[in-house]
PDB file of C-alpha atoms in Angstrom:
ATOM      1  CA  UNK R   1      42.654 -36.226  -6.263  1.00  0.00           C
ATOM      2  CA  UNK R   2      43.896 -37.744  -2.989  1.00  0.00           C
ATOM      3  CA  UNK R   3      40.414 -37.731  -1.445  1.00  0.00           C
ATOM      4  CA  UNK R   4      38.953 -39.223  -4.643  1.00  0.00           C
ATOM      5  CA  UNK R   5      41.479 -42.062  -4.544  1.00  0.00           C
ATOM      6  CA  UNK R   6      40.823 -42.817  -0.877  1.00  0.00           C
ATOM      7  CA  UNK R   7      37.058 -42.825  -1.412  1.00  0.00           C
ATOM      8  CA  UNK R   8      37.357 -45.219  -4.361  1.00  0.00           C
ATOM      9  CA  UNK R   9      39.633 -47.542  -2.415  1.00  0.00           C
ATOM     10  CA  UNK R  10      37.210 -47.787   0.504  1.00  0.00           C
ATOM     11  CA  UNK R  11      34.220 -48.266  -1.790  1.00  0.00           C
ATOM     12  CA  UNK R  12      35.948 -51.148  -3.576  1.00  0.00           C
ATOM     13  CA  UNK R  13      36.391 -52.781  -0.173  1.00  0.00           C
ATOM     14  CA  UNK R  14      32.651 -52.617   0.385  1.00  0.00           C
ATOM     15  CA  UNK R  15      32.491 -49.525   2.599  1.00  0.00           C
ATOM     16  CA  UNK R  16      29.070 -47.926   2.966  1.00  0.00           C
ATOM     17  CA  UNK R  17      28.154 -44.640   4.665  1.00  0.00           C
ATOM     18  CA  UNK R  18      26.982 -45.288   8.213  1.00  0.00           C
ATOM     19  CA  UNK R  19      25.471 -43.274  11.003  1.00  0.00           C
ATOM     20  CA  UNK R  20      22.012 -41.751  11.361  1.00  0.00           C
ATOM     21  CA  UNK R  21      20.404 -39.512   8.723  1.00  0.00           C
ATOM     22  CA  UNK R  22      21.428 -35.881   8.683  1.00  0.00           C
ATOM     23  CA  UNK R  23      19.002 -33.873  10.803  1.00  0.00           C
ATOM     24  CA  UNK R  24      18.133 -30.397   9.598  1.00  0.00           C
ATOM     25  CA  UNK R  25      16.355 -27.501  11.207  1.00  0.00           C
ATOM     26  CA  UNK R  26      13.216 -26.260   9.464  1.00  0.00           C
ATOM     27  CA  UNK R  27      13.556 -22.943   7.685  1.00  0.00           C
ATOM     28  CA  UNK R  28      10.981 -20.234   7.136  1.00  0.00           C
ATOM     29  CA  UNK R  29       9.113 -20.000   3.851  1.00  0.00           C
ATOM     30  CA  UNK R  30      10.699 -16.561   3.496  1.00  0.00           C
ATOM     31  CA  UNK R  31      14.098 -18.265   3.272  1.00  0.00           C
ATOM     32  CA  UNK R  32      13.141 -20.577   0.410  1.00  0.00           C
ATOM     33  CA  UNK R  33      14.991 -18.480  -2.138  1.00  0.00           C
ATOM     34  CA  UNK R  34      18.192 -19.701  -0.518  1.00  0.00           C
ATOM     35  CA  UNK R  35      17.856 -22.368  -3.192  1.00  0.00           C
ATOM     36  CA  UNK R  36      19.263 -19.769  -5.620  1.00  0.00           C
ATOM     37  CA  UNK R  37      22.422 -19.250  -3.563  1.00  0.00           C
ATOM     38  CA  UNK R  38      22.861 -22.988  -3.054  1.00  0.00           C
ATOM     39  CA  UNK R  39      22.410 -23.774  -6.746  1.00  0.00           C
ATOM     40  CA  UNK R  40      24.815 -20.967  -7.724  1.00  0.00           C
ATOM     41  CA  UNK R  41      27.399 -22.298  -5.270  1.00  0.00           C
ATOM     42  CA  UNK R  42      27.151 -25.781  -6.769  1.00  0.00           C
ATOM     43  CA  UNK R  43      27.566 -24.501 -10.314  1.00  0.00           C
ATOM     44  CA  UNK R  44      30.556 -22.416  -9.218  1.00  0.00           C
ATOM     45  CA  UNK R  45      32.159 -25.543  -7.759  1.00  0.00           C
ATOM     46  CA  UNK R  46      31.574 -27.474 -10.991  1.00  0.00           C
ATOM     47  CA  UNK R  47      33.040 -24.617 -13.059  1.00  0.00           C
ATOM     48  CA  UNK R  48      36.125 -24.250 -10.870  1.00  0.00           C
ATOM     49  CA  UNK R  49      36.859 -28.003 -10.803  1.00  0.00           C
ATOM     50  CA  UNK R  50      36.800 -28.354 -14.598  1.00  0.00           C
ATOM     51  CA  UNK R  51      40.028 -29.446 -16.285  1.00  0.00           C
ATOM     52  CA  UNK R  52      40.370 -27.722 -19.650  1.00  0.00           C
ATOM     53  CA  UNK R  53      42.615 -28.707 -22.538  1.00  0.00           C
ATOM     54  CA  UNK R  54      44.221 -26.516 -25.184  1.00  0.00           C
ATOM     55  CA  UNK R  55      41.911 -27.952 -27.868  1.00  0.00           C
ATOM     56  CA  UNK R  56      38.836 -26.545 -26.126  1.00  0.00           C
ATOM     57  CA  UNK R  57      37.658 -29.790 -24.537  1.00  0.00           C
ATOM     58  CA  UNK R  58      36.955 -30.242 -20.844  1.00  0.00           C
ATOM     59  CA  UNK R  59      36.602 -32.991 -18.260  1.00  0.00           C
ATOM     60  CA  UNK R  60      36.544 -33.669 -14.527  1.00  0.00           C
ATOM     61  CA  UNK R  61      38.472 -36.274 -12.545  1.00  0.00           C
ATOM     62  CA  UNK R  62      36.135 -38.086 -10.154  1.00  0.00           C
ATOM     63  CA  UNK R  63      35.278 -41.482  -8.679  1.00  0.00           C
ATOM     64  CA  UNK R  64      33.407 -43.391 -11.388  1.00  0.00           C
ATOM     65  CA  UNK R  65      31.580 -46.710 -11.002  1.00  0.00           C
ATOM     66  CA  UNK R  66      32.149 -49.300 -13.723  1.00  0.00           C
ATOM     67  CA  UNK R  67      31.428 -53.031 -14.132  1.00  0.00           C
ATOM     68  CA  UNK R  68      34.790 -53.739 -12.467  1.00  0.00           C
ATOM     69  CA  UNK R  69      34.375 -51.399  -9.497  1.00  0.00           C
ATOM     70  CA  UNK R  70      35.196 -47.821  -8.561  1.00  0.00           C
ATOM     71  CA  UNK R  71      38.049 -45.930 -10.206  1.00  0.00           C
ATOM     72  CA  UNK R  72      39.304 -42.353 -10.268  1.00  0.00           C
ATOM     73  CA  UNK R  73      39.261 -41.284 -13.897  1.00  0.00           C
ATOM     74  CA  UNK R  74      37.937 -38.671 -16.326  1.00  0.00           C
ATOM     75  CA  UNK R  75      34.171 -38.643 -16.655  1.00  0.00           C
ATOM     76  CA  UNK R  76      32.574 -40.736 -19.386  1.00  0.00           C
ATOM     77  CA  UNK R  77      29.980 -39.205 -21.710  1.00  0.00           C
ATOM     78  CA  UNK R  78      26.776 -40.762 -20.307  1.00  0.00           C
ATOM     79  CA  UNK R  79      23.933 -38.829 -18.708  1.00  0.00           C
ATOM     80  CA  UNK R  80      24.061 -40.678 -15.369  1.00  0.00           C
ATOM     81  CA  UNK R  81      27.440 -39.581 -14.043  1.00  0.00           C
ATOM     82  CA  UNK R  82      29.111 -38.333 -17.204  1.00  0.00           C
ATOM     83  CA  UNK R  83      29.639 -35.207 -19.211  1.00  0.00           C
ATOM     84  CA  UNK R  84      26.344 -35.221 -21.096  1.00  0.00           C
ATOM     85  CA  UNK R  85      24.594 -35.103 -17.719  1.00  0.00           C
ATOM     86  CA  UNK R  86      26.789 -32.195 -16.625  1.00  0.00           C
ATOM     87  CA  UNK R  87      25.958 -30.474 -19.926  1.00  0.00           C
ATOM     88  CA  UNK R  88      22.227 -30.858 -19.204  1.00  0.00           C
ATOM     89  CA  UNK R  89      22.726 -29.327 -15.744  1.00  0.00           C
ATOM     90  CA  UNK R  90      24.759 -26.388 -17.083  1.00  0.00           C
ATOM     91  CA  UNK R  91      22.334 -25.740 -19.960  1.00  0.00           C
ATOM     92  CA  UNK R  92      19.365 -25.881 -17.596  1.00  0.00           C
ATOM     93  CA  UNK R  93      21.040 -23.435 -15.246  1.00  0.00           C
ATOM     94  CA  UNK R  94      21.749 -20.986 -18.078  1.00  0.00           C
ATOM     95  CA  UNK R  95      18.140 -21.249 -19.246  1.00  0.00           C
ATOM     96  CA  UNK R  96      16.831 -20.401 -15.783  1.00  0.00           C
ATOM     97  CA  UNK R  97      19.334 -17.562 -15.455  1.00  0.00           C
ATOM     98  CA  UNK R  98      17.904 -15.878 -18.545  1.00  0.00           C
ATOM     99  CA  UNK R  99      14.447 -16.077 -16.906  1.00  0.00           C
ATOM    100  CA  UNK R 100      15.793 -14.579 -13.652  1.00  0.00           C
ATOM    101  CA  UNK R 101      15.012 -17.718 -11.680  1.00  0.00           C
ATOM    102  CA  UNK R 102      18.694 -18.419 -10.985  1.00  0.00           C
ATOM    103  CA  UNK R 103      21.670 -16.236 -10.020  1.00  0.00           C
ATOM    104  CA  UNK R 104      24.231 -15.585 -12.729  1.00  0.00           C
ATOM    105  CA  UNK R 105      27.449 -17.599 -12.540  1.00  0.00           C
ATOM    106  CA  UNK R 106      30.186 -16.304 -14.822  1.00  0.00           C
ATOM    107  CA  UNK R 107      31.929 -18.680 -17.181  1.00  0.00           C
ATOM    108  CA  UNK R 108      29.091 -21.174 -17.637  1.00  0.00           C
ATOM    109  CA  UNK R 109      28.562 -20.225 -21.290  1.00  0.00           C
ATOM    110  CA  UNK R 110      32.134 -21.118 -22.188  1.00  0.00           C
ATOM    111  CA  UNK R 111      31.919 -24.241 -20.017  1.00  0.00           C
ATOM    112  CA  UNK R 112      28.862 -25.442 -21.932  1.00  0.00           C
ATOM    113  CA  UNK R 113      30.642 -24.767 -25.238  1.00  0.00           C
ATOM    114  CA  UNK R 114      33.581 -26.873 -24.035  1.00  0.00           C
ATOM    115  CA  UNK R 115      31.257 -29.666 -22.909  1.00  0.00           C
ATOM    116  CA  UNK R 116      29.510 -29.806 -26.280  1.00  0.00           C
ATOM    117  CA  UNK R 117      32.868 -29.774 -28.091  1.00  0.00           C
ATOM    118  CA  UNK R 118      34.036 -32.664 -25.913  1.00  0.00           C
ATOM    119  CA  UNK R 119      30.886 -34.733 -26.454  1.00  0.00           C
ATOM    120  CA  UNK R 120      31.142 -34.268 -30.229  1.00  0.00           C
ATOM    121  CA  UNK R 121      34.837 -35.200 -30.171  1.00  0.00           C
ATOM    122  CA  UNK R 122      34.090 -38.419 -28.260  1.00  0.00           C
ATOM    123  CA  UNK R 123      31.350 -39.377 -30.719  1.00  0.00           C
ATOM    124  CA  UNK R 124      33.587 -38.596 -33.704  1.00  0.00           C
ATOM    125  CA  UNK R 125      36.320 -40.777 -32.228  1.00  0.00           C
ATOM    126  CA  UNK R 126      33.867 -43.598 -31.574  1.00  0.00           C
ATOM    127  CA  UNK R 127      32.692 -43.422 -35.184  1.00  0.00           C
ATOM    128  CA  UNK R 128      36.261 -43.668 -36.455  1.00  0.00           C
ATOM    129  CA  UNK R 129      36.881 -46.697 -34.261  1.00  0.00           C
ATOM    130  CA  UNK R 130      33.713 -48.344 -35.553  1.00  0.00           C
ATOM    131  CA  UNK R 131      34.968 -47.956 -39.125  1.00  0.00           C
ATOM    132  CA  UNK R 132      38.383 -49.431 -38.346  1.00  0.00           C
ATOM    133  CA  UNK R 133      39.577 -52.968 -39.079  1.00  0.00           C
ATOM    134  CA  UNK R 134      38.705 -54.102 -35.538  1.00  0.00           C
ATOM    135  CA  UNK R 135      35.448 -52.323 -34.669  1.00  0.00           C
ATOM    136  CA  UNK R 136      35.078 -51.263 -31.051  1.00  0.00           C
ATOM    137  CA  UNK R 137      32.321 -52.959 -29.105  1.00  0.00           C
ATOM    138  CA  UNK R 138      29.536 -50.371 -28.766  1.00  0.00           C
ATOM    139  CA  UNK R 139      28.041 -49.212 -25.509  1.00  0.00           C
ATOM    140  CA  UNK R 140      24.972 -50.979 -24.183  1.00  0.00           C
ATOM    141  CA  UNK R 141      21.639 -49.382 -25.204  1.00  0.00           C
ATOM    142  CA  UNK R 142      20.846 -48.135 -21.698  1.00  0.00           C
ATOM    143  CA  UNK R 143      18.827 -45.040 -20.926  1.00  0.00           C
ATOM    144  CA  UNK R 144      21.177 -43.745 -18.207  1.00  0.00           C
ATOM    145  CA  UNK R 145      24.619 -45.152 -19.011  1.00  0.00           C
ATOM    146  CA  UNK R 146      24.369 -46.372 -22.622  1.00  0.00           C
ATOM    147  CA  UNK R 147      23.643 -45.097 -26.103  1.00  0.00           C
ATOM    148  CA  UNK R 148      20.102 -44.221 -25.088  1.00  0.00           C
ATOM    149  CA  UNK R 149      21.446 -41.806 -22.496  1.00  0.00           C
ATOM    150  CA  UNK R 150      23.363 -39.898 -25.178  1.00  0.00           C
ATOM    151  CA  UNK R 151      20.279 -39.588 -27.377  1.00  0.00           C
ATOM    152  CA  UNK R 152      18.252 -38.455 -24.366  1.00  0.00           C
ATOM    153  CA  UNK R 153      20.880 -35.855 -23.447  1.00  0.00           C
ATOM    154  CA  UNK R 154      20.979 -34.375 -26.967  1.00  0.00           C
ATOM    155  CA  UNK R 155      17.170 -34.216 -27.047  1.00  0.00           C
ATOM    156  CA  UNK R 156      17.094 -32.435 -23.693  1.00  0.00           C
ATOM    157  CA  UNK R 157      19.752 -29.974 -24.822  1.00  0.00           C
ATOM    158  CA  UNK R 158      17.757 -29.314 -27.978  1.00  0.00           C
ATOM    159  CA  UNK R 159      14.666 -28.547 -25.922  1.00  0.00           C
ATOM    160  CA  UNK R 160      16.728 -26.036 -23.942  1.00  0.00           C
ATOM    161  CA  UNK R 161      17.474 -24.117 -27.119  1.00  0.00           C
ATOM    162  CA  UNK R 162      21.076 -25.203 -27.648  1.00  0.00           C
ATOM    163  CA  UNK R 163      21.797 -24.610 -31.341  1.00  0.00           C
ATOM    164  CA  UNK R 164      23.924 -26.576 -33.789  1.00  0.00           C
ATOM    165  CA  UNK R 165      23.512 -29.947 -32.105  1.00  0.00           C
ATOM    166  CA  UNK R 166      23.074 -31.978 -35.258  1.00  0.00           C
ATOM    167  CA  UNK R 167      21.043 -35.164 -35.234  1.00  0.00           C
ATOM    168  CA  UNK R 168      20.259 -36.560 -31.760  1.00  0.00           C
ATOM    169  CA  UNK R 169      20.170 -40.043 -33.266  1.00  0.00           C
ATOM    170  CA  UNK R 170      23.862 -39.905 -34.211  1.00  0.00           C
ATOM    171  CA  UNK R 171      25.027 -41.845 -31.117  1.00  0.00           C
ATOM    172  CA  UNK R 172      22.805 -44.775 -32.134  1.00  0.00           C
ATOM    173  CA  UNK R 173      24.732 -45.197 -35.374  1.00  0.00           C
ATOM    174  CA  UNK R 174      27.771 -46.249 -33.358  1.00  0.00           C
ATOM    175  CA  UNK R 175      26.074 -49.483 -32.305  1.00  0.00           C
ATOM    176  CA  UNK R 176      26.709 -51.023 -35.692  1.00  0.00           C
ATOM    177  CA  UNK R 177      24.347 -53.920 -35.047  1.00  0.00           C
ATOM    178  CA  UNK R 178      27.167 -56.486 -35.006  1.00  0.00           C
ATOM    179  CA  UNK R 179      27.624 -56.966 -31.291  1.00  0.00           C
ATOM    180  CA  UNK R 180      25.258 -58.531 -28.758  1.00  0.00           C
ATOM    181  CA  UNK R 181      24.274 -56.209 -25.952  1.00  0.00           C
ATOM    182  CA  UNK R 182      26.378 -56.636 -22.831  1.00  0.00           C
ATOM    183  CA  UNK R 183      24.415 -57.650 -19.780  1.00  0.00           C
ATOM    184  CA  UNK R 184      25.336 -56.527 -16.308  1.00  0.00           C
ATOM    185  CA  UNK R 185      24.792 -58.488 -13.177  1.00  0.00           C
ATOM    186  CA  UNK R 186      21.775 -57.208 -11.227  1.00  0.00           C
ATOM    187  CA  UNK R 187      24.071 -56.706  -8.235  1.00  0.00           C
ATOM    188  CA  UNK R 188      25.857 -53.957 -10.183  1.00  0.00           C
ATOM    189  CA  UNK R 189      22.712 -51.976 -10.849  1.00  0.00           C
ATOM    190  CA  UNK R 190      22.484 -48.648  -9.072  1.00  0.00           C
ATOM    191  CA  UNK R 191      19.174 -47.158 -10.283  1.00  0.00           C
ATOM    192  CA  UNK R 192      16.493 -49.740  -9.684  1.00  0.00           C
ATOM    193  CA  UNK R 193      13.462 -47.573  -9.012  1.00  0.00           C
ATOM    194  CA  UNK R 194      11.760 -44.571 -10.504  1.00  0.00           C
ATOM    195  CA  UNK R 195       8.805 -42.471  -9.338  1.00  0.00           C
ATOM    196  CA  UNK R 196       5.530 -42.394 -11.185  1.00  0.00           C
ATOM    197  CA  UNK R 197       5.139 -46.118 -11.975  1.00  0.00           C
ATOM    198  CA  UNK R 198       2.728 -47.107  -9.208  1.00  0.00           C
ATOM    199  CA  UNK R 199      -0.977 -46.621  -8.690  1.00  0.00           C
ATOM    200  CA  UNK R 200      -2.358 -43.967  -6.399  1.00  0.00           C
ATOM    201  CA  UNK R 201      -2.496 -46.183  -3.309  1.00  0.00           C
ATOM    202  CA  UNK R 202       1.059 -47.358  -3.768  1.00  0.00           C
ATOM    203  CA  UNK R 203       2.164 -43.790  -4.546  1.00  0.00           C
ATOM    204  CA  UNK R 204       0.580 -42.575  -1.315  1.00  0.00           C
ATOM    205  CA  UNK R 205       2.392 -45.223   0.710  1.00  0.00           C
ATOM    206  CA  UNK R 206       5.679 -44.521  -1.070  1.00  0.00           C
ATOM    207  CA  UNK R 207       5.406 -40.760  -0.538  1.00  0.00           C
ATOM    208  CA  UNK R 208       4.545 -41.168   3.144  1.00  0.00           C
ATOM    209  CA  UNK R 209       7.456 -43.556   3.649  1.00  0.00           C
ATOM    210  CA  UNK R 210       9.808 -41.177   1.823  1.00  0.00           C
ATOM    211  CA  UNK R 211       8.699 -38.287   4.023  1.00  0.00           C
ATOM    212  CA  UNK R 212       9.106 -40.239   7.266  1.00  0.00           C
ATOM    213  CA  UNK R 213      12.211 -42.285   6.509  1.00  0.00           C
ATOM    214  CA  UNK R 214      13.773 -41.249   3.175  1.00  0.00           C
ATOM    215  CA  UNK R 215      15.311 -37.864   3.925  1.00  0.00           C
ATOM    216  CA  UNK R 216      18.732 -37.018   5.292  1.00  0.00           C
ATOM    217  CA  UNK R 217      20.925 -39.763   3.784  1.00  0.00           C
ATOM    218  CA  UNK R 218      22.363 -37.590   1.006  1.00  0.00           C
ATOM    219  CA  UNK R 219      21.091 -34.959  -1.433  1.00  0.00           C
ATOM    220  CA  UNK R 220      21.415 -36.652  -4.834  1.00  0.00           C
ATOM    221  CA  UNK R 221      18.761 -37.224  -7.456  1.00  0.00           C
ATOM    222  CA  UNK R 222      19.530 -40.924  -7.644  1.00  0.00           C
ATOM    223  CA  UNK R 223      19.389 -41.924  -3.986  1.00  0.00           C
ATOM    224  CA  UNK R 224      18.881 -38.774  -1.957  1.00  0.00           C
ATOM    225  CA  UNK R 225      16.655 -35.944  -0.829  1.00  0.00           C
ATOM    226  CA  UNK R 226      16.198 -34.348  -4.248  1.00  0.00           C
ATOM    227  CA  UNK R 227      15.028 -37.644  -5.703  1.00  0.00           C
ATOM    228  CA  UNK R 228      12.696 -38.063  -2.722  1.00  0.00           C
ATOM    229  CA  UNK R 229      11.356 -34.575  -3.468  1.00  0.00           C
ATOM    230  CA  UNK R 230      10.326 -35.817  -6.918  1.00  0.00           C
ATOM    231  CA  UNK R 231       8.361 -38.748  -5.480  1.00  0.00           C
ATOM    232  CA  UNK R 232       6.535 -36.641  -2.887  1.00  0.00           C
ATOM    233  CA  UNK R 233       5.875 -33.745  -5.258  1.00  0.00           C
ATOM    234  CA  UNK R 234       4.350 -36.079  -7.861  1.00  0.00           C
ATOM    235  CA  UNK R 235       2.258 -37.771  -5.204  1.00  0.00           C
ATOM    236  CA  UNK R 236       0.974 -34.440  -3.877  1.00  0.00           C
ATOM    237  CA  UNK R 237       0.075 -33.333  -7.407  1.00  0.00           C
ATOM    238  CA  UNK R 238      -2.028 -36.496  -7.715  1.00  0.00           C
ATOM    239  CA  UNK R 239      -3.699 -35.914  -4.337  1.00  0.00           C
ATOM    240  CA  UNK R 240      -1.770 -38.773  -2.748  1.00  0.00           C
ATOM    241  CA  UNK R 241       0.813 -36.882  -0.695  1.00  0.00           C
ATOM    242  CA  UNK R 242       1.559 -37.383   2.997  1.00  0.00           C
ATOM    243  CA  UNK R 243      -1.318 -36.075   5.151  1.00  0.00           C
ATOM    244  CA  UNK R 244      -0.871 -32.452   6.192  1.00  0.00           C
ATOM    245  CA  UNK R 245       2.210 -31.866   4.052  1.00  0.00           C
ATOM    246  CA  UNK R 246       2.245 -28.956   1.616  1.00  0.00           C
ATOM    247  CA  UNK R 247       4.714 -27.998  -1.083  1.00  0.00           C
ATOM    248  CA  UNK R 248       6.202 -25.085   0.878  1.00  0.00           C
ATOM    249  CA  UNK R 249       7.025 -27.321   3.854  1.00  0.00           C
ATOM    250  CA  UNK R 250       8.557 -29.941   1.559  1.00  0.00           C
ATOM    251  CA  UNK R 251      10.711 -27.385  -0.243  1.00  0.00           C
ATOM    252  CA  UNK R 252      11.789 -25.831   3.062  1.00  0.00           C
ATOM    253  CA  UNK R 253      12.998 -29.219   4.315  1.00  0.00           C
ATOM    254  CA  UNK R 254      15.059 -29.813   1.163  1.00  0.00           C
ATOM    255  CA  UNK R 255      16.567 -26.330   0.993  1.00  0.00           C
ATOM    256  CA  UNK R 256      17.216 -26.267   4.735  1.00  0.00           C
ATOM    257  CA  UNK R 257      19.084 -29.568   4.663  1.00  0.00           C
ATOM    258  CA  UNK R 258      21.340 -28.432   1.818  1.00  0.00           C
ATOM    259  CA  UNK R 259      21.994 -25.122   3.535  1.00  0.00           C
ATOM    260  CA  UNK R 260      22.857 -26.708   6.855  1.00  0.00           C
ATOM    261  CA  UNK R 261      25.037 -29.600   5.702  1.00  0.00           C
ATOM    262  CA  UNK R 262      26.191 -28.507   2.260  1.00  0.00           C
ATOM    263  CA  UNK R 263      25.716 -30.728  -0.806  1.00  0.00           C
ATOM    264  CA  UNK R 264      26.339 -34.367   0.139  1.00  0.00           C
ATOM    265  CA  UNK R 265      26.600 -36.827  -2.735  1.00  0.00           C
ATOM    266  CA  UNK R 266      25.937 -40.551  -2.569  1.00  0.00           C
ATOM    267  CA  UNK R 267      28.502 -43.260  -1.927  1.00  0.00           C
ATOM    268  CA  UNK R 268      31.373 -40.998  -2.998  1.00  0.00           C
ATOM    269  CA  UNK R 269      30.422 -38.538  -0.226  1.00  0.00           C
ATOM    270  CA  UNK R 270      33.171 -35.918   0.191  1.00  0.00           C
ATOM    271  CA  UNK R 271      34.792 -36.553  -3.188  1.00  0.00           C
ATOM    272  CA  UNK R 272      33.690 -34.137  -5.898  1.00  0.00           C
ATOM    273  CA  UNK R 273      31.174 -35.824  -8.182  1.00  0.00           C
ATOM    274  CA  UNK R 274      29.743 -33.354 -10.726  1.00  0.00           C
ATOM    275  CA  UNK R 275      27.367 -35.847 -12.357  1.00  0.00           C
ATOM    276  CA  UNK R 276      23.624 -35.483 -12.852  1.00  0.00           C
ATOM    277  CA  UNK R 277      22.211 -38.503 -11.012  1.00  0.00           C
ATOM    278  CA  UNK R 278      24.732 -39.381  -8.251  1.00  0.00           C
ATOM    279  CA  UNK R 279      26.460 -36.004  -8.013  1.00  0.00           C
ATOM    280  CA  UNK R 280      26.089 -32.314  -7.329  1.00  0.00           C
ATOM    281  CA  UNK R 281      25.095 -31.391 -10.890  1.00  0.00           C
ATOM    282  CA  UNK R 282      21.723 -33.035 -10.391  1.00  0.00           C
ATOM    283  CA  UNK R 283      21.272 -31.228  -7.080  1.00  0.00           C
ATOM    284  CA  UNK R 284      21.566 -27.866  -8.838  1.00  0.00           C
ATOM    285  CA  UNK R 285      19.250 -29.027 -11.625  1.00  0.00           C
ATOM    286  CA  UNK R 286      16.566 -30.143  -9.189  1.00  0.00           C
ATOM    287  CA  UNK R 287      16.902 -26.979  -7.106  1.00  0.00           C
ATOM    288  CA  UNK R 288      16.023 -25.078 -10.266  1.00  0.00           C
ATOM    289  CA  UNK R 289      12.918 -27.239 -10.623  1.00  0.00           C
ATOM    290  CA  UNK R 290      11.734 -26.253  -7.150  1.00  0.00           C
ATOM    291  CA  UNK R 291      10.637 -22.943  -8.648  1.00  0.00           C
ATOM    292  CA  UNK R 292       6.932 -23.299  -9.529  1.00  0.00           C
ATOM    293  CA  UNK R 293       7.412 -21.752 -12.989  1.00  0.00           C
ATOM    294  CA  UNK R 294      10.514 -23.735 -13.943  1.00  0.00           C
ATOM    295  CA  UNK R 295       9.919 -25.547 -17.275  1.00  0.00           C
ATOM    296  CA  UNK R 296      12.814 -27.990 -16.987  1.00  0.00           C
ATOM    297  CA  UNK R 297      11.675 -31.618 -17.349  1.00  0.00           C
ATOM    298  CA  UNK R 298      12.352 -34.313 -14.805  1.00  0.00           C
ATOM    299  CA  UNK R 299      15.328 -36.557 -15.540  1.00  0.00           C
ATOM    300  CA  UNK R 300      13.912 -39.273 -13.274  1.00  0.00           C
ATOM    301  CA  UNK R 301      10.870 -40.053 -15.417  1.00  0.00           C
ATOM    302  CA  UNK R 302      10.860 -42.130 -18.601  1.00  0.00           C
ATOM    303  CA  UNK R 303       8.737 -39.477 -20.374  1.00  0.00           C
ATOM    304  CA  UNK R 304      10.073 -35.947 -19.757  1.00  0.00           C
ATOM    305  CA  UNK R 305       7.109 -34.308 -21.523  1.00  0.00           C
ATOM    306  CA  UNK R 306       6.371 -32.706 -24.848  1.00  0.00           C
ATOM    307  CA  UNK R 307       9.156 -32.296 -27.386  1.00  0.00           C
ATOM    308  CA  UNK R 308       8.581 -28.567 -27.841  1.00  0.00           C
ATOM    309  CA  UNK R 309      11.360 -26.150 -26.959  1.00  0.00           C
ATOM    310  CA  UNK R 310      11.296 -24.844 -23.382  1.00  0.00           C
TER     311      UNK R 310
END
């Protein structure tokens, strides 16, 4: 809690991480399965940091970015840095555990149950507030931090075989249609780019730049090495990867950096951030996807693939 508060205070004063990128020693292809130990360690950290209530709900206290700045508070329910994103990471890890592509971490089943209970409780409370005499202003319809992110999370969880989810369109009913969408200043935006939107020439340049200059700043999906992995991997699949680079070398660089420095999140750095995009939850999720037979969809692409169950 103390480190979270200090990090938030410095970030609100405009502090940014400085210094050169983290250098990492290359590892052998035989050591690539260290990704399993790293992913298991991350999920253990998320499990141990959970704050559970007597009613079966759960949350985490972490630095959270909002339109007014950084604050230390319980996680929201969005997919970007909230509990629905953590639920996707936990469900994905359990799915890969059953296929023996991830090491078992005890207690994740009950953690996922608590996450789903919490998400349902938040949505039930929002619905009650919408029906009250002074309806609550609904969330914006964003794909990462708004109502769209909740629908996306429920759809992803459904594809992972989570039963009893109900209708994934339920969060949309909370909008009510009576409020104009809130607009955020562009300066507040944190996720401005996504891989897969450029032509082959542009993709080749982007992948080469990512390989030369984009690694070593942190390990997150949103702004770090595991997001860079997505860009380069997609480019290589399209025949537009950096010259001479193969998938094994790319994976070894990612796994080696995590093993040498430990998981490093984005602006929050040493403060625990369990979220999917800017936190360690997304690192574990993407480490699962390094396995060539992993069926988990990307959470960085606007179209995660077919709607069939994984």
